[in-house]
Short mmCIF file of C-alpha atoms and ligand atoms in Angstrom, two decimals:
data_model
loop_
_atom_site.label_atom_id
_atom_site.label_comp_id
_atom_site.label_asym_id
_atom_site.label_seq_id
_atom_site.Cartn_x
_atom_site.Cartn_y
_atom_site.Cartn_z
CA UNK A 1 0.45 -24.10 -17.27
CA UNK A 2 0.79 -21.26 -14.74
CA UNK A 3 -1.81 -21.08 -11.98
CA UNK A 4 -3.77 -18.06 -10.76
CA UNK A 5 -5.80 -18.04 -7.55
CA UNK A 6 -8.69 -15.59 -7.37
CA UNK A 7 -10.30 -15.31 -3.93
CA UNK A 8 -14.01 -14.60 -4.16
CA UNK A 9 -13.89 -15.73 -7.78
CA UNK A 10 -17.47 -17.00 -7.80
CA UNK A 11 -19.18 -13.68 -8.45
CA UNK A 12 -18.73 -10.06 -9.51
CA UNK A 13 -15.23 -8.67 -9.98
CA UNK A 14 -13.55 -11.95 -8.98
CA UNK A 15 -15.51 -13.93 -11.57
CA UNK A 16 -14.56 -11.42 -14.29
CA UNK A 17 -10.91 -11.59 -13.20
CA UNK A 18 -11.00 -15.39 -13.37
CA UNK A 19 -12.35 -15.28 -16.94
CA UNK A 20 -9.77 -12.68 -18.07
CA UNK A 21 -6.87 -14.58 -16.45
CA UNK A 22 -8.00 -17.80 -18.16
CA UNK A 23 -7.90 -15.92 -21.50
CA UNK A 24 -4.22 -15.14 -20.73
CA UNK A 25 -3.60 -18.89 -20.40
CA UNK A 26 -3.67 -19.34 -16.63
CA UNK A 27 -5.27 -22.35 -14.99
CA UNK A 28 -7.56 -20.60 -12.52
CA UNK A 29 -8.34 -21.64 -8.96
CA UNK A 30 -11.74 -20.07 -8.30
CA UNK A 31 -12.15 -19.61 -4.54
CA UNK A 32 -15.58 -19.15 -2.99
CA UNK A 33 -17.01 -19.10 0.51
CA UNK A 34 -20.49 -20.59 0.16
CA UNK A 35 -21.85 -20.16 -3.36
CA UNK A 36 -20.65 -23.39 -4.97
CA UNK A 37 -23.10 -23.13 -7.88
CA UNK A 38 -21.79 -19.69 -8.86
CA UNK A 39 -18.18 -20.90 -8.57
CA UNK A 40 -18.91 -23.95 -10.75
CA UNK A 41 -20.65 -21.77 -13.31
CA UNK A 42 -17.51 -19.57 -13.62
CA UNK A 43 -15.40 -22.73 -14.06
CA UNK A 44 -17.83 -24.01 -16.70
CA UNK A 45 -17.67 -20.72 -18.62
CA UNK A 46 -13.87 -20.95 -18.63
CA UNK A 47 -13.71 -24.61 -19.66
CA UNK A 48 -16.28 -24.09 -22.44
CA UNK A 49 -13.86 -21.51 -23.88
CA UNK A 50 -11.00 -24.01 -23.77
CA UNK A 51 -9.47 -22.90 -20.47
CA UNK A 52 -8.84 -24.70 -17.18
CA UNK A 53 -10.52 -23.73 -13.91
CA UNK A 54 -11.46 -25.46 -10.70
CA UNK A 55 -13.53 -24.30 -7.72
CA UNK A 56 -12.01 -24.36 -4.20
CA UNK A 57 -14.02 -23.61 -1.07
CA UNK A 58 -12.47 -21.66 1.83
CA UNK A 59 -13.42 -18.82 4.10
CA UNK A 60 -10.32 -16.65 3.68
CA UNK A 61 -10.55 -15.48 7.30
CA UNK A 62 -10.10 -19.08 8.52
CA UNK A 63 -6.45 -20.19 8.70
CA UNK A 64 -7.24 -23.92 8.73
CA UNK A 65 -9.53 -23.57 5.72
CA UNK A 66 -6.79 -21.68 3.87
CA UNK A 67 -4.21 -24.38 4.67
CA UNK A 68 -6.58 -27.03 3.30
CA UNK A 69 -7.33 -24.99 0.17
CA UNK A 70 -3.65 -24.31 -0.61
CA UNK A 71 -2.86 -27.99 -0.24
CA UNK A 72 -5.78 -28.90 -2.56
CA UNK A 73 -4.74 -26.33 -5.19
CA UNK A 74 -1.16 -27.58 -5.04
CA UNK A 75 -2.20 -31.20 -5.61
CA UNK A 76 -4.75 -30.41 -8.27
CA UNK A 77 -3.32 -27.50 -10.32
CA UNK A 78 0.22 -26.86 -9.02
CA UNK A 79 2.11 -23.89 -7.56
CA UNK A 80 0.41 -20.50 -7.65
CA UNK A 81 2.01 -17.82 -9.85
CA UNK A 82 -0.66 -15.11 -9.57
CA UNK A 83 -2.71 -14.31 -6.48
CA UNK A 84 -5.71 -11.98 -6.71
CA UNK A 85 -6.90 -10.98 -3.23
CA UNK A 86 -10.42 -10.06 -4.23
CA UNK A 87 -12.85 -11.61 -1.71
CA UNK A 88 -14.56 -8.93 0.32
CA UNK A 89 -17.68 -7.96 2.21
CA UNK A 90 -19.34 -4.59 2.72
CA UNK A 91 -21.34 -3.14 5.61
CA UNK A 92 -23.32 0.08 5.44
CA UNK A 93 -24.15 1.81 8.73
CA UNK A 94 -22.79 4.06 11.43
CA UNK A 95 -19.69 2.86 13.31
CA UNK A 96 -21.45 3.35 16.66
CA UNK A 97 -24.27 1.01 15.57
CA UNK A 98 -21.94 -1.86 14.65
CA UNK A 99 -21.41 -4.58 17.21
CA UNK A 100 -17.87 -5.77 17.91
CA UNK A 101 -18.43 -9.03 16.03
CA UNK A 102 -19.45 -7.12 12.87
CA UNK A 103 -16.35 -4.93 13.09
CA UNK A 104 -14.12 -7.96 13.62
CA UNK A 105 -15.71 -9.94 10.77
CA UNK A 106 -15.30 -7.07 8.33
CA UNK A 107 -11.61 -6.68 9.21
CA UNK A 108 -11.03 -10.45 9.23
CA UNK A 109 -12.29 -10.83 5.66
CA UNK A 110 -11.31 -7.54 3.99
CA UNK A 111 -7.86 -7.02 5.49
CA UNK A 112 -6.67 -9.98 7.55
CA UNK A 113 -7.93 -12.48 4.92
CA UNK A 114 -5.74 -10.92 2.23
CA UNK A 115 -2.70 -11.11 4.51
CA UNK A 116 -3.36 -14.71 5.57
CA UNK A 117 -3.83 -15.74 1.93
CA UNK A 118 -0.75 -13.88 0.67
CA UNK A 119 1.53 -15.29 3.35
CA UNK A 120 0.62 -18.79 2.11
CA UNK A 121 1.13 -17.95 -1.58
CA UNK A 122 4.49 -16.16 -1.52
CA UNK A 123 6.94 -18.91 -0.42
CA UNK A 124 6.57 -20.74 -3.78
CA UNK A 125 6.86 -17.42 -5.65
CA UNK A 126 10.06 -16.53 -3.76
CA UNK A 127 11.50 -19.98 -4.52
CA UNK A 128 10.82 -19.48 -8.25
CA UNK A 129 11.81 -15.77 -8.15
CA UNK A 130 8.59 -15.08 -10.04
CA UNK A 131 5.07 -14.12 -9.04
CA UNK A 132 2.37 -11.47 -8.99
CA UNK A 133 0.06 -10.37 -6.17
CA UNK A 134 -2.91 -8.14 -7.00
CA UNK A 135 -4.97 -6.76 -4.13
CA UNK A 136 -8.42 -5.29 -4.57
CA UNK A 137 -8.93 -2.12 -2.56
CA UNK A 138 -11.68 0.47 -3.13
CA UNK A 139 -11.98 4.16 -3.81
CA UNK A 140 -13.26 4.37 -0.21
CA UNK A 141 -9.82 3.22 0.93
CA UNK A 142 -8.39 6.23 -0.91
CA UNK A 143 -10.82 8.94 0.26
CA UNK A 144 -12.96 7.40 3.05
CA UNK A 145 -16.73 6.95 3.11
CA UNK A 146 -19.21 7.93 5.80
CA UNK A 147 -21.25 4.88 6.91
CA UNK A 148 -18.52 2.59 5.57
CA UNK A 149 -15.84 3.49 8.09
CA UNK A 150 -14.53 0.02 8.91
CA UNK A 151 -14.68 -1.03 5.24
CA UNK A 152 -12.79 2.16 4.26
CA UNK A 153 -10.17 1.54 6.96
CA UNK A 154 -9.66 -2.05 5.76
CA UNK A 155 -9.27 -0.90 2.15
CA UNK A 156 -6.81 1.83 3.21
CA UNK A 157 -4.98 -1.00 4.99
CA UNK A 158 -4.93 -3.01 1.76
CA UNK A 159 -3.27 -0.05 0.02
CA UNK A 160 -0.61 0.16 2.77
CA UNK A 161 -0.15 -3.62 2.64
CA UNK A 162 0.39 -3.41 -1.14
CA UNK A 163 3.00 -0.65 -0.92
CA UNK A 164 4.95 -2.30 1.92
CA UNK A 165 4.82 -5.80 0.44
CA UNK A 166 6.00 -4.56 -2.97
CA UNK A 167 9.17 -3.31 -1.25
CA UNK A 168 9.62 -6.53 0.70
CA UNK A 169 9.10 -8.82 -2.32
CA UNK A 170 10.48 -6.76 -5.23
CA UNK A 171 14.02 -8.11 -4.75
CA UNK A 172 12.52 -11.63 -4.97
CA UNK A 173 11.11 -10.92 -8.43
CA UNK A 174 7.52 -10.57 -7.21
CA UNK A 175 5.30 -7.64 -8.22
CA UNK A 176 2.57 -6.45 -5.85
CA UNK A 177 -0.09 -4.00 -7.00
CA UNK A 178 -3.50 -2.84 -6.01
CA UNK A 179 -6.61 -2.19 -8.09
CA UNK A 180 -8.96 0.37 -6.56
CA UNK A 181 -12.44 0.16 -8.10
CA UNK A 182 -15.11 2.85 -8.00
CA UNK A 183 -18.78 1.86 -8.15
CA UNK A 184 -19.05 -1.47 -9.98
CA UNK A 185 -22.23 -3.28 -10.98
CA UNK A 186 -22.09 -6.38 -8.73
CA UNK A 187 -24.14 -8.05 -5.99
CA UNK A 188 -22.27 -5.90 -3.46
CA UNK A 189 -24.24 -2.90 -4.75
CA UNK A 190 -27.54 -4.75 -5.26
CA UNK A 191 -29.23 -2.76 -2.50
CA UNK A 192 -28.61 0.59 -4.21
CA UNK A 193 -31.83 2.01 -5.68
CA UNK A 194 -32.10 2.93 -9.38
CA UNK A 195 -32.22 6.58 -8.27
CA UNK A 196 -28.93 6.27 -6.36
CA UNK A 197 -27.31 4.50 -9.34
CA UNK A 198 -28.38 7.35 -11.67
CA UNK A 199 -27.00 9.92 -9.22
CA UNK A 200 -23.70 8.03 -9.09
CA UNK A 201 -23.60 7.92 -12.90
CA UNK A 202 -24.15 11.69 -13.04
CA UNK A 203 -21.30 12.25 -10.54
CA UNK A 204 -18.95 10.14 -12.66
CA UNK A 205 -17.11 11.93 -15.50
CA UNK A 206 -17.58 8.86 -17.74
CA UNK A 207 -21.33 8.98 -16.87
CA UNK A 208 -21.70 5.31 -15.95
CA UNK A 209 -20.85 2.86 -13.23
CA UNK A 210 -18.23 0.21 -13.95
CA UNK A 211 -18.66 -3.39 -15.03
CA UNK A 212 -16.85 -6.34 -13.43
CA UNK A 213 -15.03 -6.78 -16.75
CA UNK A 214 -13.65 -3.21 -16.55
CA UNK A 215 -11.87 -4.29 -13.37
CA UNK A 216 -11.13 -7.86 -14.51
CA UNK A 217 -9.23 -6.59 -17.57
CA UNK A 218 -7.11 -4.29 -15.39
CA UNK A 219 -6.31 -7.20 -13.09
CA UNK A 220 -5.31 -9.33 -16.10
CA UNK A 221 -3.09 -6.51 -17.40
CA UNK A 222 -1.31 -6.26 -14.04
CA UNK A 223 -0.82 -10.04 -14.03
CA UNK A 224 0.68 -9.99 -17.52
CA UNK A 225 4.27 -9.35 -18.64
CA UNK A 226 2.98 -6.08 -20.16
CA UNK A 227 3.10 -4.78 -16.58
CA UNK A 228 6.57 -6.14 -15.83
CA UNK A 229 7.93 -2.80 -14.46
CA UNK A 230 4.83 -1.91 -12.42
CA UNK A 231 4.88 -2.64 -8.69
CA UNK A 232 3.69 -0.95 -5.49
CA UNK A 233 1.01 0.98 -7.39
CA UNK A 234 -2.66 1.72 -6.80
CA UNK A 235 -4.50 1.62 -10.13
CA UNK A 236 -7.92 3.29 -9.85
CA UNK A 237 -10.70 1.94 -12.09
CA UNK A 238 -13.49 4.37 -11.26
CA UNK A 239 -14.58 6.36 -14.32
CA UNK A 240 -12.97 9.46 -12.79
CA UNK A 241 -15.40 9.76 -9.83
CA UNK A 242 -12.58 10.64 -7.43
P1 LIG B 301 -19.53 -9.57 -4.60
O1 LIG B 301 -20.20 -9.54 -5.92
O2 LIG B 301 -20.34 -9.35 -3.36
O3 LIG B 301 -18.75 -10.97 -4.47
C1 LIG B 301 -18.02 -11.23 -3.31
C2 LIG B 301 -17.16 -12.46 -3.53
O4 LIG B 301 -16.35 -12.65 -2.35
C3 LIG B 301 -17.96 -13.74 -3.71
O5 LIG B 301 -17.26 -14.55 -4.62
C4 LIG B 301 -17.96 -14.36 -2.31
O6 LIG B 301 -18.10 -15.78 -2.32
C5 LIG B 301 -16.57 -13.97 -1.86
N1 LIG B 301 -16.41 -13.94 -0.41
C6 LIG B 301 -17.03 -13.16 0.52
N2 LIG B 301 -16.59 -13.42 1.74
C7 LIG B 301 -15.65 -14.41 1.61
C8 LIG B 301 -14.84 -15.11 2.52
N3 LIG B 301 -14.88 -14.89 3.83
N4 LIG B 301 -13.99 -16.06 2.03
C9 LIG B 301 -13.94 -16.32 0.69
N5 LIG B 301 -14.70 -15.68 -0.22
C10 LIG B 301 -15.54 -14.74 0.24
O7 LIG B 301 -18.35 -8.52 -4.50
P2 LIG B 301 -17.65 -7.60 -5.63
O8 LIG B 301 -18.44 -6.37 -5.76
O9 LIG B 301 -17.31 -8.41 -6.82
O10 LIG B 301 -16.33 -7.19 -4.84
C11 LIG B 301 -15.08 -7.84 -5.05
C12 LIG B 301 -14.00 -7.01 -4.38
O11 LIG B 301 -14.00 -5.69 -4.95
C13 LIG B 301 -14.22 -6.82 -2.88
O12 LIG B 301 -12.97 -6.83 -2.23
C14 LIG B 301 -14.84 -5.45 -2.79
O13 LIG B 301 -14.60 -4.85 -1.54
C15 LIG B 301 -14.12 -4.73 -3.91
N6 LIG B 301 -14.83 -3.55 -4.42
C16 LIG B 301 -16.07 -3.66 -4.97
C17 LIG B 301 -16.70 -2.51 -5.44
C18 LIG B 301 -18.07 -2.52 -6.06
O14 LIG B 301 -18.61 -1.43 -6.32
N7 LIG B 301 -18.67 -3.68 -6.32
C19 LIG B 301 -16.04 -1.27 -5.35
C20 LIG B 301 -14.79 -1.21 -4.79
C21 LIG B 301 -14.18 -2.37 -4.33
P3 LIG B 301 -19.54 -16.51 -2.36
O15 LIG B 301 -20.04 -16.38 -3.79
O16 LIG B 301 -19.27 -17.93 -1.99
O17 LIG B 301 -20.42 -15.80 -1.39
#
C-alpha cells in the first residue's frame, strides 16, 4: 500500500486531505503538532471506513522532530509516495507590531517547515522514480494581504518553492504542485465574525466560503494518476474571489 504523509493532518484542510487520500487507497500518516485527540479522531474516521491511518507527532519547524517522525513512519507504514505540506499558522496584525520571534516562528512553520519536510521525503521518491509533493499556499501568497504580510510572503515563497522544485524533480519522475485556497471554513478562520464571513461570501462569485473537503478533493486529484501530466502549477480553490 502506498503511503501519504499529510502535515497538519489533525484538523481543517489537512484532515480533509487525509480522508480523501485514504479513499484513493493510501495509508495515511497524519502529522500533528499538539492536538493528539484530533489526529486520532481523523485516523479513527479513516479506519472505520476500511482505510489505514496512523498519527505521528512532530513540530515541522524542528529538524530533530522531523528526523524522528520520518524514521517512525518508515518503520510503521513504509516509504512515503505522496507528501502534502499543509501544516501552517496564521497571524493577523501590522508588521511593525510583530516581535522578531513571531516573524521567525511564522516563517519557520509556513515556509521553512515545508522545505525541511520535503528534503526528507524526496530521497526515497527519487530512488523509486515516483512521487508527488503537494504544497498548500494561499490566495494571499498570490495577491498579498494587509495585516498578513509575513504570512503572505511565506505563501508566495511556497509558490516559488513549488515552481523551482518541480523543475528540479521532474526528471526524477516526481510531480510538485501547489494548491492555493481562498477563505476556507476551518479553525484558522474561527476568529472571523459572522458579519465578516457574510461579506466574504458576497465578495466571492460562488457566494460562499470553501469547505476543507473542497480543498481535500483537489489535493487528492493532484496526488492521483489523473494528474500525471500536471507539475509546477498553482491550482486556486477560492470560489473565484481573486
Ligand atoms: P487549521 O485548521 O488551523 O489547522 C492547522 C493544522 O496545522 C493543525 O493540524 C495543526 O496541528 C497543524 N500545525 C500547526 N503548526 C504546526 C507545526 N509547527 N508542526 C506540525 N503541525 C502544525 O488550519 P487550516 O485552515 O486547515 O490550514 C491548513 C493550511 O491551509 C495552512 O497551510 C494554511 O495556511 C492554508 N490555508 C488556509 C486557508 C483557510 O482559509 N483556512 C486559506 C488559505 C490557505 P495541531 O492540531 O496539533 O495543532
